[in-house]
Tab-separated table of N, CA and C in Angstrom:
chain	number	residue	atom	x	y	z
C	265	UNK	N	101.243	94.402	99.573
C	265	UNK	CA	100.928	92.986	99.693
C	265	UNK	C	99.424	92.740	99.675
C	266	UNK	N	98.645	93.661	100.299
C	266	UNK	CA	97.197	93.456	100.336
C	266	UNK	C	96.585	93.550	98.946
C	267	UNK	N	97.103	94.437	98.090
C	267	UNK	CA	96.560	94.570	96.748
C	267	UNK	C	96.993	93.395	95.871
C	268	UNK	N	98.157	92.830	96.145
C	268	UNK	CA	98.588	91.614	95.452
C	268	UNK	C	97.668	90.467	95.851
C	269	UNK	N	97.418	90.337	97.152
C	269	UNK	CA	96.542	89.273	97.649
C	269	UNK	C	95.121	89.414	97.117
C	270	UNK	N	94.667	90.649	96.910
C	270	UNK	CA	93.318	90.885	96.384
C	270	UNK	C	93.245	90.684	94.880
C	271	UNK	N	94.396	90.472	94.231
C	271	UNK	CA	94.424	90.245	92.791
C	271	UNK	C	94.394	91.518	91.963
C	272	UNK	N	94.586	92.672	92.604
C	272	UNK	CA	94.570	93.950	91.888
C	272	UNK	C	95.926	94.307	91.312
C	273	UNK	N	96.983	93.802	91.909
C	273	UNK	CA	98.355	94.073	91.493
C	273	UNK	C	99.037	92.726	91.274
C	274	UNK	N	99.601	92.544	90.095
C	274	UNK	CA	100.227	91.257	89.764
C	274	UNK	C	101.705	91.278	90.117
C	275	UNK	N	102.159	90.201	90.711
C	275	UNK	CA	103.564	90.073	91.105
C	275	UNK	C	104.024	88.653	90.803
C	276	UNK	N	105.331	88.507	90.678
C	276	UNK	CA	105.878	87.160	90.497
C	276	UNK	C	106.707	86.823	91.736
C	277	UNK	N	106.737	85.561	92.060
C	277	UNK	CA	107.479	85.090	93.225
C	277	UNK	C	108.945	84.911	92.869
C	278	UNK	N	109.798	85.357	93.762
C	278	UNK	CA	111.236	85.124	93.660
C	278	UNK	C	111.684	84.695	95.051
C	279	UNK	N	111.631	83.400	95.294
C	279	UNK	CA	111.881	82.900	96.642
C	279	UNK	C	110.701	83.277	97.514
C	280	UNK	N	110.977	83.960	98.614
C	280	UNK	CA	109.882	84.416	99.488
C	280	UNK	C	109.406	85.813	99.112
C	281	UNK	N	110.153	86.492	98.263
C	281	UNK	CA	109.797	87.856	97.855
C	281	UNK	C	108.793	87.844	96.710
C	282	UNK	N	108.039	88.911	96.608
C	282	UNK	CA	107.137	89.112	95.484
C	282	UNK	C	107.640	90.333	94.717
C	283	UNK	N	107.892	90.140	93.436
C	283	UNK	CA	108.453	91.194	92.594
C	283	UNK	C	107.352	91.749	91.699
C	284	UNK	N	107.220	93.077	91.714
C	284	UNK	CA	106.249	93.760	90.870
C	284	UNK	C	107.038	94.540	89.825
C	285	UNK	N	106.727	94.318	88.556
C	285	UNK	CA	107.448	95.002	87.482
C	285	UNK	C	107.029	96.475	87.423
C	286	UNK	N	107.896	97.301	86.854
C	286	UNK	CA	107.578	98.726	86.719
C	286	UNK	C	106.392	98.924	85.777
C	287	UNK	N	106.246	98.066	84.778
C	287	UNK	CA	105.102	98.146	83.872
C	287	UNK	C	103.803	97.862	84.626
C	288	UNK	N	103.847	96.896	85.537
C	288	UNK	CA	102.665	96.567	86.329
C	288	UNK	C	102.320	97.712	87.278
C	289	UNK	N	103.326	98.361	87.841
C	289	UNK	CA	103.085	99.519	88.709
C	289	UNK	C	102.410	100.627	87.913
C	290	UNK	N	102.899	100.875	86.701
C	290	UNK	CA	102.291	101.909	85.844
C	290	UNK	C	100.852	101.555	85.491
C	291	UNK	N	100.592	100.293	85.162
C	291	UNK	CA	99.226	99.853	84.863
C	291	UNK	C	98.327	100.065	86.073
C	292	UNK	N	98.804	99.671	87.227
C	292	UNK	CA	98.043	99.810	88.464
C	292	UNK	C	97.723	101.277	88.745
C	293	UNK	N	98.716	102.141	88.610
C	293	UNK	CA	98.509	103.572	88.863
C	293	UNK	C	97.574	104.210	87.847
C	294	UNK	N	97.577	103.723	86.614
C	294	UNK	CA	96.683	104.292	85.603
C	294	UNK	C	95.252	103.788	85.780
C	295	UNK	N	95.074	102.646	86.415
C	295	UNK	CA	93.744	102.065	86.587
C	295	UNK	C	93.099	102.415	87.927
C	296	UNK	N	93.913	102.590	88.981
C	296	UNK	CA	93.393	102.802	90.333
C	296	UNK	C	93.992	104.054	90.962
C	297	UNK	N	93.290	104.574	91.975
C	297	UNK	CA	93.838	105.685	92.752
C	297	UNK	C	93.310	105.607	94.185
C	298	UNK	N	94.005	106.288	95.087
C	298	UNK	CA	93.609	106.344	96.484
C	298	UNK	C	92.560	107.432	96.686
C	299	UNK	N	92.006	107.491	97.884
C	299	UNK	CA	90.902	108.403	98.194
C	299	UNK	C	91.257	109.864	97.955
C	300	UNK	N	92.450	110.306	98.335
C	300	UNK	CA	92.820	111.709	98.145
C	300	UNK	C	92.769	112.102	96.670
C	301	UNK	N	93.282	111.256	95.804
C	301	UNK	CA	93.256	111.523	94.364
C	301	UNK	C	91.815	111.456	93.847
C	302	UNK	N	91.032	110.514	94.358
C	302	UNK	CA	89.629	110.404	93.959
C	302	UNK	C	88.882	111.698	94.291
C	303	UNK	N	89.148	112.259	95.455
C	303	UNK	CA	88.516	113.521	95.851
C	303	UNK	C	88.911	114.647	94.903
C	304	UNK	N	90.181	114.706	94.532
C	304	UNK	CA	90.636	115.745	93.601
C	304	UNK	C	89.992	115.565	92.223
C	305	UNK	N	89.896	114.333	91.759
C	305	UNK	CA	89.291	114.076	90.452
C	305	UNK	C	87.815	114.447	90.423
C	306	UNK	N	87.122	114.222	91.538
C	306	UNK	CA	85.693	114.511	91.613
C	306	UNK	C	85.401	115.933	92.082
C	307	UNK	N	86.410	116.588	92.651
C	307	UNK	CA	86.213	117.938	93.156
C	307	UNK	C	85.375	117.976	94.418
C	308	UNK	N	85.564	116.968	95.286
C	308	UNK	CA	84.793	116.880	96.527
C	308	UNK	C	85.730	116.695	97.711
C	309	UNK	N	85.201	116.833	98.914
C	309	UNK	CA	85.996	116.625	100.125
C	309	UNK	C	86.003	115.143	100.492
C	310	UNK	N	86.888	114.785	101.399
C	310	UNK	CA	86.985	113.386	101.856
C	310	UNK	C	85.704	112.971	102.578
C	311	UNK	N	85.105	113.894	103.337
C	311	UNK	CA	83.863	113.552	104.041
C	311	UNK	C	82.724	113.311	103.042
C	312	UNK	N	82.700	114.069	101.959
C	312	UNK	CA	81.686	113.842	100.920
C	312	UNK	C	81.898	112.484	100.265
C	313	UNK	N	83.159	112.142	99.996
C	313	UNK	CA	83.455	110.835	99.403
C	313	UNK	C	82.978	109.719	100.334
C	314	UNK	N	83.228	109.854	101.622
C	314	UNK	CA	82.766	108.846	102.589
C	314	UNK	C	81.245	108.752	102.591
C	315	UNK	N	80.580	109.898	102.535
C	315	UNK	CA	79.118	109.898	102.519
C	315	UNK	C	78.605	109.223	101.245
C	316	UNK	N	79.244	109.512	100.109
C	316	UNK	CA	78.844	108.889	98.854
C	316	UNK	C	79.028	107.381	98.898
C	317	UNK	N	80.061	106.912	99.591
C	317	UNK	CA	80.255	105.465	99.760
C	317	UNK	C	79.088	104.865	100.527
C	318	UNK	N	78.700	105.518	101.627
C	318	UNK	CA	77.589	105.023	102.443
C	318	UNK	C	76.305	105.014	101.630
C	319	UNK	N	76.094	106.055	100.824
C	319	UNK	CA	74.893	106.167	99.997
C	319	UNK	C	74.921	105.229	98.795
C	320	UNK	N	76.075	104.662	98.487
C	320	UNK	CA	76.196	103.753	97.352
C	320	UNK	C	76.454	104.447	96.027
C	321	UNK	N	76.758	105.735	96.054
C	321	UNK	CA	77.026	106.471	94.817
C	321	UNK	C	78.390	106.120	94.240
C	322	UNK	N	79.336	105.782	95.098
C	322	UNK	CA	80.676	105.365	94.671
C	322	UNK	C	81.077	104.182	95.543
C	323	UNK	N	81.793	103.260	94.950
C	323	UNK	CA	82.209	102.070	95.703
C	323	UNK	C	83.685	101.799	95.427
C	324	UNK	N	84.485	101.742	96.479
C	324	UNK	CA	85.893	101.419	96.261
C	324	UNK	C	86.037	99.950	95.851
C	325	UNK	N	87.066	99.681	95.046
C	325	UNK	CA	87.334	98.283	94.694
C	325	UNK	C	88.027	97.587	95.858
C	326	UNK	N	88.629	98.394	96.730
C	326	UNK	CA	89.264	97.872	97.926
C	326	UNK	C	89.131	98.952	98.983
C	327	UNK	N	88.344	98.696	100.001
C	327	UNK	CA	88.142	99.710	101.021
C	327	UNK	C	87.554	99.118	102.277
C	328	UNK	N	87.412	99.947	103.284
C	328	UNK	CA	86.927	99.484	104.586
C	328	UNK	C	85.535	98.871	104.491
C	329	UNK	N	84.685	99.449	103.652
C	329	UNK	CA	83.330	98.909	103.533
C	329	UNK	C	83.300	97.654	102.655
C	330	UNK	N	84.307	97.505	101.812
C	330	UNK	CA	84.383	96.350	100.921
C	330	UNK	C	85.227	95.240	101.546
C	331	UNK	N	86.349	95.631	102.134
C	331	UNK	CA	87.305	94.702	102.720
C	331	UNK	C	87.541	95.110	104.173
C	332	UNK	N	86.947	94.425	105.151
C	332	UNK	CA	87.108	94.825	106.554
C	332	UNK	C	88.585	94.953	106.937
C	333	UNK	N	88.903	96.035	107.634
C	333	UNK	CA	90.276	96.273	108.071
C	333	UNK	C	91.208	96.685	106.953
C	334	UNK	N	90.674	97.221	105.860
C	334	UNK	CA	91.478	97.530	104.686
C	334	UNK	C	92.550	98.582	104.945
C	335	UNK	N	92.202	99.655	105.642
C	335	UNK	CA	93.184	100.703	105.904
C	335	UNK	C	93.208	101.793	104.851
C	336	UNK	N	93.235	101.454	103.580
C	336	UNK	CA	93.230	102.428	102.491
C	336	UNK	C	92.132	102.062	101.514
C	337	UNK	N	91.407	103.068	101.057
C	337	UNK	CA	90.409	102.827	100.018
C	337	UNK	C	91.063	103.025	98.662
C	338	UNK	N	90.747	102.153	97.742
C	338	UNK	CA	91.300	102.187	96.388
C	338	UNK	C	90.127	102.246	95.415
C	339	UNK	N	90.181	103.190	94.482
C	339	UNK	CA	89.085	103.421	93.549
C	339	UNK	C	89.544	103.198	92.121
C	340	UNK	N	88.636	102.710	91.288
C	340	UNK	CA	88.930	102.531	89.866
C	340	UNK	C	88.698	103.879	89.181
C	341	UNK	N	89.710	104.370	88.474
C	341	UNK	CA	89.624	105.677	87.822
C	341	UNK	C	88.473	105.740	86.818
C	342	UNK	N	88.210	104.640	86.135
C	342	UNK	CA	87.123	104.597	85.157
C	342	UNK	C	85.774	104.859	85.839
C	343	UNK	N	85.568	104.283	87.024
C	343	UNK	CA	84.333	104.505	87.780
C	343	UNK	C	84.205	105.967	88.195
C	344	UNK	N	85.325	106.568	88.596
C	344	UNK	CA	85.305	107.971	89.012
C	344	UNK	C	85.013	108.888	87.831
C	345	UNK	N	85.567	108.569	86.667
C	345	UNK	CA	85.315	109.375	85.476
C	345	UNK	C	83.831	109.328	85.110
C	346	UNK	N	83.232	108.163	85.210
C	346	UNK	CA	81.804	108.019	84.914
C	346	UNK	C	80.976	108.813	85.923
C	347	UNK	N	81.310	108.723	87.188
C	347	UNK	CA	80.608	109.473	88.222
C	347	UNK	C	80.757	110.971	87.993
C	348	UNK	N	81.930	111.399	87.608
C	348	UNK	CA	82.182	112.811	87.333
C	348	UNK	C	81.322	113.301	86.174
C	349	UNK	N	81.180	112.492	85.128
C	349	UNK	CA	80.327	112.853	83.986
C	349	UNK	C	78.868	112.988	84.420
C	350	UNK	N	78.424	112.112	85.312
C	350	UNK	CA	77.049	112.163	85.796
C	350	UNK	C	76.803	113.403	86.648
C	351	UNK	N	77.836	113.894	87.337
C	351	UNK	CA	77.694	115.040	88.236
C	351	UNK	C	77.628	116.354	87.500
C	352	UNK	N	78.231	116.432	86.319
C	352	UNK	CA	78.273	117.690	85.571
C	352	UNK	C	76.903	118.037	85.014
C	353	UNK	N	76.514	119.303	85.125
C	353	UNK	CA	75.244	119.694	84.500
C	353	UNK	C	75.369	119.663	82.984
C	354	UNK	N	74.281	119.416	82.264
C	354	UNK	CA	74.365	119.403	80.796
C	354	UNK	C	74.704	120.798	80.288
C	355	UNK	N	75.412	120.875	79.161
C	355	UNK	CA	75.782	122.193	78.624
C	355	UNK	C	74.540	122.948	78.159
C	356	UNK	N	74.563	124.286	78.319
C	356	UNK	CA	73.454	125.129	77.867
C	356	UNK	C	73.413	125.162	76.352
C	357	UNK	N	72.225	125.198	75.824
C	357	UNK	CA	72.081	125.276	74.366
C	357	UNK	C	71.370	126.550	73.982
């Protein structure tokens, strides 16, 4: 519900319920990931990810520092891929 309210996940109303299509779930999963997956993609620990957030090296699209009381940090995979490219040393020539 919090990601729907933040506009990150699209749902349609059916009475009082909010229905999320399977296609929308797939889109959401391909575009965003939680902190544990972000750590695996970057090859870092959770404490390093937290430190990078404080330093401004990575910013969650939805997280405690972005959204007070968030509970879960959500990261854009595209941002993580770019950060990962920046972290890699250039190939030897």
